[in-house]
PDB file of C-alpha atoms and ligand atoms in Angstrom:
ATOM      1  CA  MET E   1    -186.649 -12.043 -41.288  1.00  0.00           C
ATOM      2  CA  ASP E   2    -190.253 -11.012 -41.568  1.00  0.00           C
ATOM      3  CA  PHE E   3    -192.338 -14.104 -42.308  1.00  0.00           C
ATOM      4  CA  LYS E   4    -195.890 -13.992 -40.963  1.00  0.00           C
ATOM      5  CA  ILE E   5    -198.394 -16.760 -40.261  1.00  0.00           C
ATOM      6  CA  GLN E   6    -202.044 -15.968 -39.586  1.00  0.00           C
ATOM      7  CA  TRP E   7    -202.751 -17.896 -36.446  1.00  0.00           C
ATOM      8  CA  PHE E   8    -205.676 -18.166 -34.062  1.00  0.00           C
ATOM      9  CA  PRO E   9    -204.870 -18.641 -30.355  1.00  0.00           C
ATOM     10  CA  GLY E  10    -208.288 -20.306 -29.798  1.00  0.00           C
ATOM     11  CA  HIS E  11    -207.066 -23.402 -31.628  1.00  0.00           C
ATOM     12  CA  MET E  12    -204.157 -23.684 -29.260  1.00  0.00           C
ATOM     13  CA  THR E  13    -206.328 -23.462 -26.146  1.00  0.00           C
ATOM     14  CA  LYS E  14    -208.548 -26.275 -27.411  1.00  0.00           C
ATOM     15  CA  ALA E  15    -205.604 -28.484 -28.437  1.00  0.00           C
ATOM     16  CA  LYS E  16    -203.926 -27.909 -25.073  1.00  0.00           C
ATOM     17  CA  ARG E  17    -207.047 -28.891 -23.140  1.00  0.00           C
ATOM     18  CA  MET E  18    -207.409 -32.080 -25.183  1.00  0.00           C
ATOM     19  CA  MET E  19    -203.771 -32.959 -24.744  1.00  0.00           C
ATOM     20  CA  GLU E  20    -204.027 -32.522 -20.955  1.00  0.00           C
ATOM     21  CA  GLN E  21    -206.951 -34.977 -20.876  1.00  0.00           C
ATOM     22  CA  GLN E  22    -205.200 -37.533 -23.070  1.00  0.00           C
ATOM     23  CA  LEU E  23    -201.926 -37.358 -21.156  1.00  0.00           C
ATOM     24  CA  LYS E  24    -203.684 -38.402 -17.959  1.00  0.00           C
ATOM     25  CA  LEU E  25    -204.275 -41.800 -19.575  1.00  0.00           C
ATOM     26  CA  VAL E  26    -200.720 -42.662 -20.560  1.00  0.00           C
ATOM     27  CA  ASP E  27    -197.463 -43.763 -18.923  1.00  0.00           C
ATOM     28  CA  VAL E  28    -195.030 -43.006 -21.767  1.00  0.00           C
ATOM     29  CA  VAL E  29    -195.195 -40.471 -24.600  1.00  0.00           C
ATOM     30  CA  VAL E  30    -193.593 -40.642 -28.020  1.00  0.00           C
ATOM     31  CA  GLU E  31    -193.061 -37.174 -29.468  1.00  0.00           C
ATOM     32  CA  MET E  32    -192.792 -37.418 -33.216  1.00  0.00           C
ATOM     33  CA  LEU E  33    -190.629 -34.824 -34.960  1.00  0.00           C
ATOM     34  CA  ASP E  34    -189.928 -34.133 -38.603  1.00  0.00           C
ATOM     35  CA  ALA E  35    -186.224 -34.908 -39.128  1.00  0.00           C
ATOM     36  CA  ARG E  36    -186.006 -32.037 -41.635  1.00  0.00           C
ATOM     37  CA  VAL E  37    -186.924 -29.603 -38.857  1.00  0.00           C
ATOM     38  CA  PRO E  38    -186.273 -31.243 -35.464  1.00  0.00           C
ATOM     39  CA  ARG E  39    -186.165 -27.935 -33.625  1.00  0.00           C
ATOM     40  CA  SER E  40    -189.095 -26.287 -35.378  1.00  0.00           C
ATOM     41  CA  SER E  41    -191.391 -29.309 -35.076  1.00  0.00           C
ATOM     42  CA  THR E  42    -191.189 -29.659 -31.299  1.00  0.00           C
ATOM     43  CA  ASN E  43    -193.992 -28.329 -29.194  1.00  0.00           C
ATOM     44  CA  PRO E  44    -193.123 -25.513 -26.812  1.00  0.00           C
ATOM     45  CA  MET E  45    -195.306 -26.685 -23.968  1.00  0.00           C
ATOM     46  CA  LEU E  46    -195.169 -30.473 -24.076  1.00  0.00           C
ATOM     47  CA  ASN E  47    -192.474 -30.940 -21.435  1.00  0.00           C
ATOM     48  CA  GLN E  48    -194.388 -28.795 -18.996  1.00  0.00           C
ATOM     49  CA  LEU E  49    -197.572 -30.801 -19.628  1.00  0.00           C
ATOM     50  CA  LEU E  50    -195.685 -34.092 -19.254  1.00  0.00           C
ATOM     51  CA  GLY E  51    -194.222 -33.467 -15.821  1.00  0.00           C
ATOM     52  CA  GLN E  52    -192.283 -36.606 -14.836  1.00  0.00           C
ATOM     53  CA  LYS E  53    -193.694 -38.844 -17.589  1.00  0.00           C
ATOM     54  CA  PRO E  54    -191.013 -40.478 -19.741  1.00  0.00           C
ATOM     55  CA  LYS E  55    -190.719 -39.174 -23.299  1.00  0.00           C
ATOM     56  CA  ILE E  56    -189.119 -40.690 -26.373  1.00  0.00           C
ATOM     57  CA  ILE E  57    -188.271 -38.768 -29.511  1.00  0.00           C
ATOM     58  CA  ALA E  58    -189.201 -40.379 -32.831  1.00  0.00           C
ATOM     59  CA  LEU E  59    -187.317 -38.580 -35.551  1.00  0.00           C
ATOM     60  CA  ASN E  60    -189.452 -39.338 -38.593  1.00  0.00           C
ATOM     61  CA  LYS E  61    -189.166 -38.679 -42.336  1.00  0.00           C
ATOM     62  CA  VAL E  62    -185.427 -39.322 -42.179  1.00  0.00           C
ATOM     63  CA  ASP E  63    -185.648 -40.477 -45.781  1.00  0.00           C
ATOM     64  CA  MET E  64    -186.176 -36.801 -46.712  1.00  0.00           C
ATOM     65  CA  ALA E  65    -183.621 -35.318 -44.299  1.00  0.00           C
ATOM     66  CA  ASP E  66    -179.893 -34.679 -44.668  1.00  0.00           C
ATOM     67  CA  PRO E  67    -178.264 -37.866 -43.250  1.00  0.00           C
ATOM     68  CA  ALA E  68    -175.267 -36.076 -41.689  1.00  0.00           C
ATOM     69  CA  LYS E  69    -177.508 -33.577 -39.928  1.00  0.00           C
ATOM     70  CA  THR E  70    -179.827 -36.345 -38.737  1.00  0.00           C
ATOM     71  CA  GLU E  71    -176.830 -38.026 -37.090  1.00  0.00           C
ATOM     72  CA  ALA E  72    -175.866 -34.742 -35.457  1.00  0.00           C
ATOM     73  CA  TRP E  73    -179.426 -34.194 -34.205  1.00  0.00           C
ATOM     74  CA  LYS E  74    -179.512 -37.719 -32.816  1.00  0.00           C
ATOM     75  CA  GLU E  75    -176.418 -36.951 -30.742  1.00  0.00           C
ATOM     76  CA  ILE E  76    -177.927 -33.703 -29.478  1.00  0.00           C
ATOM     77  CA  PHE E  77    -181.031 -35.512 -28.208  1.00  0.00           C
ATOM     78  CA  LYS E  78    -178.953 -38.281 -26.646  1.00  0.00           C
ATOM     79  CA  ASN E  79    -176.683 -35.751 -24.938  1.00  0.00           C
ATOM     80  CA  ASN E  80    -179.796 -34.157 -23.483  1.00  0.00           C
ATOM     81  CA  GLY E  81    -180.808 -37.509 -21.994  1.00  0.00           C
ATOM     82  CA  LEU E  82    -183.652 -38.119 -24.439  1.00  0.00           C
ATOM     83  CA  PRO E  83    -184.042 -41.590 -25.966  1.00  0.00           C
ATOM     84  CA  VAL E  84    -184.296 -41.123 -29.720  1.00  0.00           C
ATOM     85  CA  CYS E  85    -185.431 -43.431 -32.519  1.00  0.00           C
ATOM     86  CA  VAL E  86    -184.669 -42.547 -36.095  1.00  0.00           C
ATOM     87  CA  ILE E  87    -187.407 -43.873 -38.326  1.00  0.00           C
ATOM     88  CA  ASP E  88    -189.132 -43.359 -41.625  1.00  0.00           C
ATOM     89  CA  CYS E  89    -192.353 -44.904 -40.482  1.00  0.00           C
ATOM     90  CA  ASN E  90    -190.514 -48.213 -40.530  1.00  0.00           C
ATOM     91  CA  GLY E  91    -188.300 -49.364 -37.702  1.00  0.00           C
ATOM     92  CA  VAL E  92    -191.269 -49.889 -35.443  1.00  0.00           C
ATOM     93  CA  LYS E  93    -189.431 -52.677 -33.605  1.00  0.00           C
ATOM     94  CA  GLN E  94    -186.778 -50.309 -32.287  1.00  0.00           C
ATOM     95  CA  LEU E  95    -189.477 -47.880 -31.231  1.00  0.00           C
ATOM     96  CA  VAL E  96    -191.341 -50.558 -29.284  1.00  0.00           C
ATOM     97  CA  ALA E  97    -188.058 -51.574 -27.612  1.00  0.00           C
ATOM     98  CA  ALA E  98    -187.304 -47.944 -26.700  1.00  0.00           C
ATOM     99  CA  VAL E  99    -190.779 -47.484 -25.208  1.00  0.00           C
ATOM    100  CA  GLN E 100    -190.372 -50.654 -23.146  1.00  0.00           C
ATOM    101  CA  LYS E 101    -187.007 -49.425 -21.868  1.00  0.00           C
ATOM    102  CA  ALA E 102    -188.355 -45.977 -20.996  1.00  0.00           C
ATOM    103  CA  ALA E 103    -191.295 -47.598 -19.210  1.00  0.00           C
ATOM    104  CA  GLN E 104    -189.125 -49.717 -16.903  1.00  0.00           C
ATOM    105  CA  PRO E 105    -188.983 -47.143 -14.048  1.00  0.00           C
ATOM    106  CA  VAL E 106    -192.797 -46.943 -14.175  1.00  0.00           C
ATOM    107  CA  ILE E 107    -193.093 -50.745 -14.010  1.00  0.00           C
ATOM    108  CA  ASP E 108    -190.586 -50.850 -11.114  1.00  0.00           C
ATOM    109  CA  LYS E 109    -192.671 -48.308  -9.220  1.00  0.00           C
ATOM    110  CA  TRP E 110    -195.800 -50.392  -9.789  1.00  0.00           C
ATOM    111  CA  LEU E 111    -194.024 -53.547  -8.603  1.00  0.00           C
ATOM    112  CA  LYS E 112    -192.983 -51.796  -5.382  1.00  0.00           C
ATOM    113  CA  ARG E 113    -196.641 -51.049  -4.794  1.00  0.00           C
ATOM    114  CA  GLY E 114    -197.543 -54.674  -5.564  1.00  0.00           C
ATOM    115  CA  VAL E 115    -199.111 -53.872  -8.950  1.00  0.00           C
ATOM    116  CA  LYS E 116    -198.408 -56.737 -11.349  1.00  0.00           C
ATOM    117  CA  ASN E 117    -199.489 -57.528 -14.900  1.00  0.00           C
ATOM    118  CA  ARG E 118    -200.544 -53.969 -15.661  1.00  0.00           C
ATOM    119  CA  SER E 119    -199.931 -52.864 -19.233  1.00  0.00           C
ATOM    120  CA  ILE E 120    -197.909 -49.788 -20.058  1.00  0.00           C
ATOM    121  CA  ARG E 121    -199.939 -47.268 -22.026  1.00  0.00           C
ATOM    122  CA  VAL E 122    -198.312 -45.135 -24.663  1.00  0.00           C
ATOM    123  CA  MET E 123    -199.468 -42.454 -27.076  1.00  0.00           C
ATOM    124  CA  ILE E 124    -197.896 -40.735 -30.041  1.00  0.00           C
ATOM    125  CA  VAL E 125    -198.021 -36.960 -30.080  1.00  0.00           C
ATOM    126  CA  GLY E 126    -196.769 -34.296 -32.433  1.00  0.00           C
ATOM    127  CA  ILE E 127    -197.654 -31.283 -34.534  1.00  0.00           C
ATOM    128  CA  PRO E 128    -199.670 -31.853 -37.752  1.00  0.00           C
ATOM    129  CA  ASN E 129    -198.180 -33.729 -40.688  1.00  0.00           C
ATOM    130  CA  VAL E 130    -195.128 -35.243 -38.973  1.00  0.00           C
ATOM    131  CA  GLY E 131    -196.412 -38.764 -39.713  1.00  0.00           C
ATOM    132  CA  LYS E 132    -198.250 -39.766 -36.524  1.00  0.00           C
ATOM    133  CA  SER E 133    -201.200 -41.511 -38.211  1.00  0.00           C
ATOM    134  CA  THR E 134    -198.926 -43.368 -40.617  1.00  0.00           C
ATOM    135  CA  LEU E 135    -196.848 -44.715 -37.740  1.00  0.00           C
ATOM    136  CA  ILE E 136    -199.911 -45.656 -35.698  1.00  0.00           C
ATOM    137  CA  ASN E 137    -201.254 -47.614 -38.663  1.00  0.00           C
ATOM    138  CA  ARG E 138    -197.952 -49.462 -38.932  1.00  0.00           C
ATOM    139  CA  LEU E 139    -197.872 -50.216 -35.212  1.00  0.00           C
ATOM    140  CA  VAL E 140    -201.485 -51.253 -34.973  1.00  0.00           C
ATOM    141  CA  GLY E 141    -201.573 -53.195 -38.245  1.00  0.00           C
ATOM    142  CA  LYS E 142    -202.373 -56.812 -37.564  1.00  0.00           C
ATOM    143  CA  ASN E 143    -202.935 -56.141 -33.870  1.00  0.00           C
ATOM    144  CA  LYS E 144    -206.144 -54.278 -34.634  1.00  0.00           C
ATOM    145  CA  VAL E 145    -208.261 -57.336 -33.795  1.00  0.00           C
ATOM    146  CA  LEU E 146    -207.004 -57.201 -30.225  1.00  0.00           C
ATOM    147  CA  ALA E 147    -208.451 -53.739 -29.720  1.00  0.00           C
ATOM    148  CA  ALA E 148    -211.134 -53.261 -27.134  1.00  0.00           C
ATOM    149  CA  ASP E 149    -212.966 -50.216 -25.853  1.00  0.00           C
ATOM    150  CA  LYS E 150    -211.867 -49.440 -22.347  1.00  0.00           C
ATOM    151  CA  PRO E 151    -213.001 -46.824 -19.865  1.00  0.00           C
ATOM    152  CA  GLY E 152    -211.221 -43.489 -19.806  1.00  0.00           C
ATOM    153  CA  VAL E 153    -210.903 -43.197 -23.567  1.00  0.00           C
ATOM    154  CA  THR E 154    -212.942 -40.822 -25.658  1.00  0.00           C
ATOM    155  CA  ARG E 155    -215.503 -42.478 -27.905  1.00  0.00           C
ATOM    156  CA  GLY E 156    -213.883 -43.762 -31.051  1.00  0.00           C
ATOM    157  CA  GLN E 157    -210.452 -44.124 -29.466  1.00  0.00           C
ATOM    158  CA  GLN E 158    -209.104 -47.520 -28.575  1.00  0.00           C
ATOM    159  CA  TRP E 159    -206.175 -49.101 -26.805  1.00  0.00           C
ATOM    160  CA  VAL E 160    -204.408 -51.598 -29.003  1.00  0.00           C
ATOM    161  CA  THR E 161    -201.928 -54.152 -27.686  1.00  0.00           C
ATOM    162  CA  ILE E 162    -198.822 -53.711 -29.844  1.00  0.00           C
ATOM    163  CA  ALA E 163    -196.450 -55.880 -27.777  1.00  0.00           C
ATOM    164  CA  LYS E 164    -196.684 -57.930 -24.616  1.00  0.00           C
ATOM    165  CA  GLY E 165    -197.697 -55.557 -21.811  1.00  0.00           C
ATOM    166  CA  LEU E 166    -197.775 -52.538 -24.119  1.00  0.00           C
ATOM    167  CA  GLU E 167    -200.918 -50.727 -25.250  1.00  0.00           C
ATOM    168  CA  LEU E 168    -201.034 -47.889 -27.752  1.00  0.00           C
ATOM    169  CA  LEU E 169    -203.772 -45.291 -28.045  1.00  0.00           C
ATOM    170  CA  ASP E 170    -204.871 -45.605 -31.657  1.00  0.00           C
ATOM    171  CA  THR E 171    -205.482 -41.852 -32.011  1.00  0.00           C
ATOM    172  CA  PRO E 172    -202.553 -39.419 -32.103  1.00  0.00           C
ATOM    173  CA  GLY E 173    -202.265 -36.443 -29.791  1.00  0.00           C
ATOM    174  CA  VAL E 174    -202.205 -33.342 -31.952  1.00  0.00           C
ATOM    175  CA  LEU E 175    -199.909 -30.626 -30.690  1.00  0.00           C
ATOM    176  CA  TRP E 176    -199.932 -27.038 -31.821  1.00  0.00           C
ATOM    177  CA  PRO E 177    -196.779 -25.648 -33.397  1.00  0.00           C
ATOM    178  CA  LYS E 178    -194.958 -22.589 -32.143  1.00  0.00           C
ATOM    179  CA  PHE E 179    -195.240 -19.510 -34.258  1.00  0.00           C
ATOM    180  CA  ASP E 180    -193.515 -16.767 -32.310  1.00  0.00           C
ATOM    181  CA  ASP E 181    -190.243 -17.185 -34.214  1.00  0.00           C
ATOM    182  CA  PRO E 182    -190.621 -16.345 -37.944  1.00  0.00           C
ATOM    183  CA  GLN E 183    -187.860 -18.809 -38.886  1.00  0.00           C
ATOM    184  CA  ILE E 184    -189.780 -21.628 -37.213  1.00  0.00           C
ATOM    185  CA  GLY E 185    -193.002 -20.534 -38.908  1.00  0.00           C
ATOM    186  CA  LEU E 186    -191.207 -20.620 -42.255  1.00  0.00           C
ATOM    187  CA  ASN E 187    -189.726 -24.085 -41.631  1.00  0.00           C
ATOM    188  CA  LEU E 188    -193.136 -25.459 -40.689  1.00  0.00           C
ATOM    189  CA  ALA E 189    -194.738 -23.889 -43.732  1.00  0.00           C
ATOM    190  CA  LEU E 190    -192.089 -25.421 -45.995  1.00  0.00           C
ATOM    191  CA  THR E 191    -192.418 -28.909 -44.533  1.00  0.00           C
ATOM    192  CA  GLY E 192    -196.215 -28.877 -44.686  1.00  0.00           C
ATOM    193  CA  ALA E 193    -197.160 -28.598 -41.000  1.00  0.00           C
ATOM    194  CA  ILE E 194    -198.943 -25.339 -41.791  1.00  0.00           C
ATOM    195  CA  LYS E 195    -201.605 -25.034 -44.472  1.00  0.00           C
ATOM    196  CA  GLU E 196    -200.771 -22.923 -47.512  1.00  0.00           C
ATOM    197  CA  ASP E 197    -203.597 -20.423 -47.094  1.00  0.00           C
ATOM    198  CA  VAL E 198    -202.152 -18.778 -43.974  1.00  0.00           C
ATOM    199  CA  TYR E 199    -198.832 -17.559 -45.348  1.00  0.00           C
ATOM    200  CA  ASP E 200    -197.304 -15.871 -48.358  1.00  0.00           C
ATOM    201  CA  ARG E 201    -196.192 -18.698 -50.660  1.00  0.00           C
ATOM    202  CA  GLU E 202    -194.042 -16.531 -52.874  1.00  0.00           C
ATOM    203  CA  GLN E 203    -192.084 -15.299 -49.891  1.00  0.00           C
ATOM    204  CA  ALA E 204    -191.748 -18.857 -48.546  1.00  0.00           C
ATOM    205  CA  ALA E 205    -190.410 -20.153 -51.892  1.00  0.00           C
ATOM    206  CA  TRP E 206    -188.025 -17.212 -52.085  1.00  0.00           C
ATOM    207  CA  LEU E 207    -186.602 -17.823 -48.599  1.00  0.00           C
ATOM    208  CA  LEU E 208    -186.352 -21.580 -49.236  1.00  0.00           C
ATOM    209  CA  THR E 209    -184.418 -21.026 -52.455  1.00  0.00           C
ATOM    210  CA  GLU E 210    -182.108 -18.602 -50.672  1.00  0.00           C
ATOM    211  CA  LYS E 211    -181.354 -21.342 -48.125  1.00  0.00           C
ATOM    212  CA  LEU E 212    -180.848 -23.972 -50.827  1.00  0.00           C
ATOM    213  CA  ILE E 213    -178.470 -21.718 -52.764  1.00  0.00           C
ATOM    214  CA  ALA E 214    -176.434 -21.227 -49.585  1.00  0.00           C
ATOM    215  CA  ALA E 215    -176.461 -24.788 -48.210  1.00  0.00           C
ATOM    216  CA  TYR E 216    -177.622 -27.232 -50.896  1.00  0.00           C
ATOM    217  CA  GLN E 217    -176.372 -25.697 -54.138  1.00  0.00           C
ATOM    218  CA  GLU E 218    -175.606 -29.027 -55.829  1.00  0.00           C
ATOM    219  CA  LEU E 219    -179.037 -30.491 -55.068  1.00  0.00           C
ATOM    220  CA  LEU E 220    -180.690 -27.460 -56.622  1.00  0.00           C
ATOM    221  CA  LYS E 221    -178.496 -27.640 -59.727  1.00  0.00           C
ATOM    222  CA  ASP E 222    -179.117 -31.378 -60.175  1.00  0.00           C
ATOM    223  CA  LYS E 223    -182.820 -31.230 -59.523  1.00  0.00           C
ATOM    224  CA  TYR E 224    -183.561 -28.497 -62.061  1.00  0.00           C
ATOM    225  CA  ALA E 225    -180.655 -29.124 -64.455  1.00  0.00           C
ATOM    226  CA  ILE E 226    -179.379 -25.577 -64.073  1.00  0.00           C
ATOM    227  CA  ASP E 227    -176.076 -23.931 -63.259  1.00  0.00           C
ATOM    228  CA  PHE E 228    -175.333 -20.838 -61.211  1.00  0.00           C
ATOM    229  CA  GLU E 229    -172.523 -19.202 -59.258  1.00  0.00           C
ATOM    230  CA  ALA E 230    -172.228 -19.544 -55.469  1.00  0.00           C
ATOM    231  CA  GLY E 231    -174.396 -16.895 -53.824  1.00  0.00           C
ATOM    232  CA  ALA E 232    -176.437 -16.240 -56.983  1.00  0.00           C
ATOM    233  CA  PRO E 233    -179.548 -14.060 -56.472  1.00  0.00           C
ATOM    234  CA  VAL E 234    -182.841 -15.949 -56.038  1.00  0.00           C
ATOM    235  CA  GLN E 235    -184.383 -14.067 -58.960  1.00  0.00           C
ATOM    236  CA  ASP E 236    -181.704 -15.450 -61.310  1.00  0.00           C
ATOM    237  CA  VAL E 237    -182.165 -18.986 -60.046  1.00  0.00           C
ATOM    238  CA  PHE E 238    -185.967 -18.719 -60.408  1.00  0.00           C
ATOM    239  CA  GLU E 239    -185.531 -17.545 -63.985  1.00  0.00           C
ATOM    240  CA  LYS E 240    -183.185 -20.427 -64.757  1.00  0.00           C
ATOM    241  CA  ILE E 241    -185.660 -22.918 -63.301  1.00  0.00           C
ATOM    242  CA  ALA E 242    -188.438 -21.322 -65.386  1.00  0.00           C
ATOM    243  CA  VAL E 243    -186.413 -21.761 -68.562  1.00  0.00           C
ATOM    244  CA  SER E 244    -185.270 -25.280 -67.710  1.00  0.00           C
ATOM    245  CA  ARG E 245    -188.772 -26.428 -66.802  1.00  0.00           C
ATOM    246  CA  GLY E 246    -190.605 -24.528 -69.513  1.00  0.00           C
ATOM    247  CA  CYS E 247    -192.600 -22.373 -67.070  1.00  0.00           C
ATOM    248  CA  LEU E 248    -193.804 -19.862 -69.623  1.00  0.00           C
ATOM    249  CA  LYS E 249    -196.790 -17.542 -69.983  1.00  0.00           C
ATOM    250  CA  SER E 250    -198.376 -16.677 -73.285  1.00  0.00           C
ATOM    251  CA  GLY E 251    -196.032 -14.490 -75.299  1.00  0.00           C
ATOM    252  CA  GLY E 252    -193.047 -16.439 -73.968  1.00  0.00           C
ATOM    253  CA  LEU E 253    -192.718 -14.528 -70.674  1.00  0.00           C
ATOM    254  CA  LEU E 254    -191.313 -16.489 -67.730  1.00  0.00           C
ATOM    255  CA  ASP E 255    -194.027 -17.717 -65.357  1.00  0.00           C
ATOM    256  CA  LEU E 256    -192.431 -17.222 -61.950  1.00  0.00           C
ATOM    257  CA  ASP E 257    -195.683 -18.096 -60.128  1.00  0.00           C
ATOM    258  CA  LYS E 258    -195.340 -21.580 -61.547  1.00  0.00           C
ATOM    259  CA  VAL E 259    -191.748 -21.720 -60.321  1.00  0.00           C
ATOM    260  CA  VAL E 260    -192.941 -20.790 -56.824  1.00  0.00           C
ATOM    261  CA  GLN E 261    -195.442 -23.670 -56.891  1.00  0.00           C
ATOM    262  CA  LEU E 262    -192.877 -26.072 -58.281  1.00  0.00           C
ATOM    263  CA  VAL E 263    -190.170 -25.228 -55.757  1.00  0.00           C
ATOM    264  CA  LEU E 264    -192.556 -25.526 -52.799  1.00  0.00           C
ATOM    265  CA  ARG E 265    -194.176 -28.745 -54.002  1.00  0.00           C
ATOM    266  CA  ASP E 266    -190.874 -30.429 -54.813  1.00  0.00           C
ATOM    267  CA  PHE E 267    -189.447 -29.528 -51.452  1.00  0.00           C
ATOM    268  CA  ARG E 268    -192.464 -30.655 -49.455  1.00  0.00           C
ATOM    269  CA  SER E 269    -192.586 -34.033 -51.150  1.00  0.00           C
ATOM    270  CA  GLY E 270    -188.850 -34.614 -50.769  1.00  0.00           C
ATOM    271  CA  LYS E 271    -188.212 -34.431 -54.530  1.00  0.00           C
ATOM    272  CA  THR E 272    -185.654 -31.647 -54.148  1.00  0.00           C
ATOM    273  CA  GLY E 273    -183.417 -34.081 -52.281  1.00  0.00           C
ATOM    274  CA  ARG E 274    -182.453 -34.728 -48.690  1.00  0.00           C
ATOM    275  CA  VAL E 275    -182.466 -31.388 -46.929  1.00  0.00           C
ATOM    276  CA  THR E 276    -182.533 -30.436 -43.236  1.00  0.00           C
ATOM    277  CA  LEU E 277    -183.568 -26.867 -42.494  1.00  0.00           C
ATOM    278  CA  ASP E 278    -182.815 -26.758 -38.760  1.00  0.00           C
ATOM    279  CA  GLU E 279    -179.084 -26.580 -38.163  1.00  0.00           C
ATOM    280  CA  PRO E 280    -177.971 -29.014 -35.447  1.00  0.00           C
ATOM    281  CA  ASP E 281    -175.244 -26.740 -34.096  1.00  0.00           C
ATOM    282  CA  LYS E 282    -177.486 -24.254 -32.334  1.00  0.00           C
TER     283      LYS E 282
HETATM  284  P1  LIG X   1    -199.992 -36.741 -39.035  1.00  0.00           P
HETATM  285  O1  LIG X   1    -200.856 -37.870 -38.571  1.00  0.00           O
HETATM  286  O2  LIG X   1    -198.864 -36.457 -38.095  1.00  0.00           O
HETATM  287  O3  LIG X   1    -200.735 -35.489 -39.377  1.00  0.00           O
HETATM  288  O4  LIG X   1    -199.251 -37.205 -40.380  1.00  0.00           O
HETATM  289  P2  LIG X   1    -199.636 -38.360 -41.431  1.00  0.00           P
HETATM  290  O5  LIG X   1    -199.383 -39.705 -40.847  1.00  0.00           O
HETATM  291  O6  LIG X   1    -200.989 -38.078 -41.980  1.00  0.00           O
HETATM  292  O7  LIG X   1    -198.523 -38.130 -42.536  1.00  0.00           O
HETATM  293  C1  LIG X   1    -198.425 -36.911 -43.256  1.00  0.00           C
HETATM  294  C2  LIG X   1    -197.782 -37.196 -44.603  1.00  0.00           C
HETATM  295  O8  LIG X   1    -196.425 -37.596 -44.396  1.00  0.00           O
HETATM  296  C3  LIG X   1    -198.428 -38.329 -45.389  1.00  0.00           C
HETATM  297  O9  LIG X   1    -198.311 -38.015 -46.758  1.00  0.00           O
HETATM  298  C4  LIG X   1    -197.531 -39.509 -45.085  1.00  0.00           C
HETATM  299  O10 LIG X   1    -197.567 -40.490 -46.095  1.00  0.00           O
HETATM  300  C5  LIG X   1    -196.175 -38.835 -45.059  1.00  0.00           C
HETATM  301  N1  LIG X   1    -195.185 -39.557 -44.242  1.00  0.00           N
HETATM  302  C6  LIG X   1    -195.330 -40.057 -43.013  1.00  0.00           C
HETATM  303  N2  LIG X   1    -194.191 -40.622 -42.598  1.00  0.00           N
HETATM  304  C7  LIG X   1    -193.290 -40.477 -43.582  1.00  0.00           C
HETATM  305  C8  LIG X   1    -191.908 -40.834 -43.707  1.00  0.00           C
HETATM  306  O11 LIG X   1    -191.274 -41.391 -42.825  1.00  0.00           O
HETATM  307  N3  LIG X   1    -191.326 -40.481 -44.893  1.00  0.00           N
HETATM  308  C9  LIG X   1    -191.997 -39.840 -45.890  1.00  0.00           C
HETATM  309  N4  LIG X   1    -191.333 -39.544 -46.995  1.00  0.00           N
HETATM  310  N5  LIG X   1    -193.285 -39.498 -45.779  1.00  0.00           N
HETATM  311  C10 LIG X   1    -193.923 -39.805 -44.643  1.00  0.00           C
HETATM  312  P3  LIG X   1    -199.558 -37.715 -47.660  1.00  0.00           P
HETATM  313  O12 LIG X   1    -200.660 -38.644 -47.311  1.00  0.00           O
HETATM  314  O13 LIG X   1    -199.058 -37.680 -49.047  1.00  0.00           O
HETATM  315  O14 LIG X   1    -200.006 -36.357 -47.194  1.00  0.00           O
HETATM  316  P4  LIG X   1    -199.462 -34.948 -47.687  1.00  0.00           P
HETATM  317  O15 LIG X   1    -198.006 -34.907 -47.382  1.00  0.00           O
HETATM  318  O16 LIG X   1    -199.765 -34.924 -49.157  1.00  0.00           O
HETATM  319  O17 LIG X   1    -200.255 -33.978 -46.880  1.00  0.00           O
END
């Protein structure tokens, strides 16, 4: 597949430097992934930057993902020894519990050295648009009043006590996505991690529809009130959507540009239905 993203390596260098600084301040990291694309939304370099620091996976936006595939992904993470929380920006209690559990070895090490009553510090990291800020707002919520500026945090960032002995950095760590694999680039474009102006939208909508015809035929038929044979060509399906949705140009010609917009927008906002693009079997 030939799907290109215009991408500037300078952005990555800056994001990496910032992440290195922020990671020095924390004991546990929560990497937030988009459950529709758990493989594509991970960061290629995070583990290397983390070293021995414990990491928890927060699989977010599960309300938009295919439930069976989310279960399968959960098992994959568990089998790889990674604690995983499945959330849709709710379920913050289980996340707090998972962070506390992951932090126990750190606390034990402190105790051995005679360090008592020190709070565990955690931050949420992830590529753009996975839901980091939304989750932070949920976690901070009523605890905001407890926030206090402390040394070692960039101006404007604060540690907020979200549970006994647990402090959260109220600013997310923004990771850069990986672009070397065109399939990953496409998945990130479709889920909204990449801005629309750096890729070909028509091509993205085309490839998405191809995938939906192959794997989520019924969703596509229901959503647009159309019918088609298994393996139907994308062009035919686009035309059927245009007719069903009244996407017409003057003179009655089908407006396929409108279909492109519609298909992309519906998918990104979860209106197409619960779809996971990254197959859990790989
Ligand atoms: P970020 O900090 O990681 O960049 O993400 P942010 O919290 O800003 O969330 C990005 C979008 O995803 C927001 O939509 C937010 O409401 C939505 N979102 C976050 N968590 C969930 C979830 O669990 N389920 C669903 N369905 N949506 C979630 P937005 O403000 O409408 O932005 P946009 O998508 O229009 O850009």
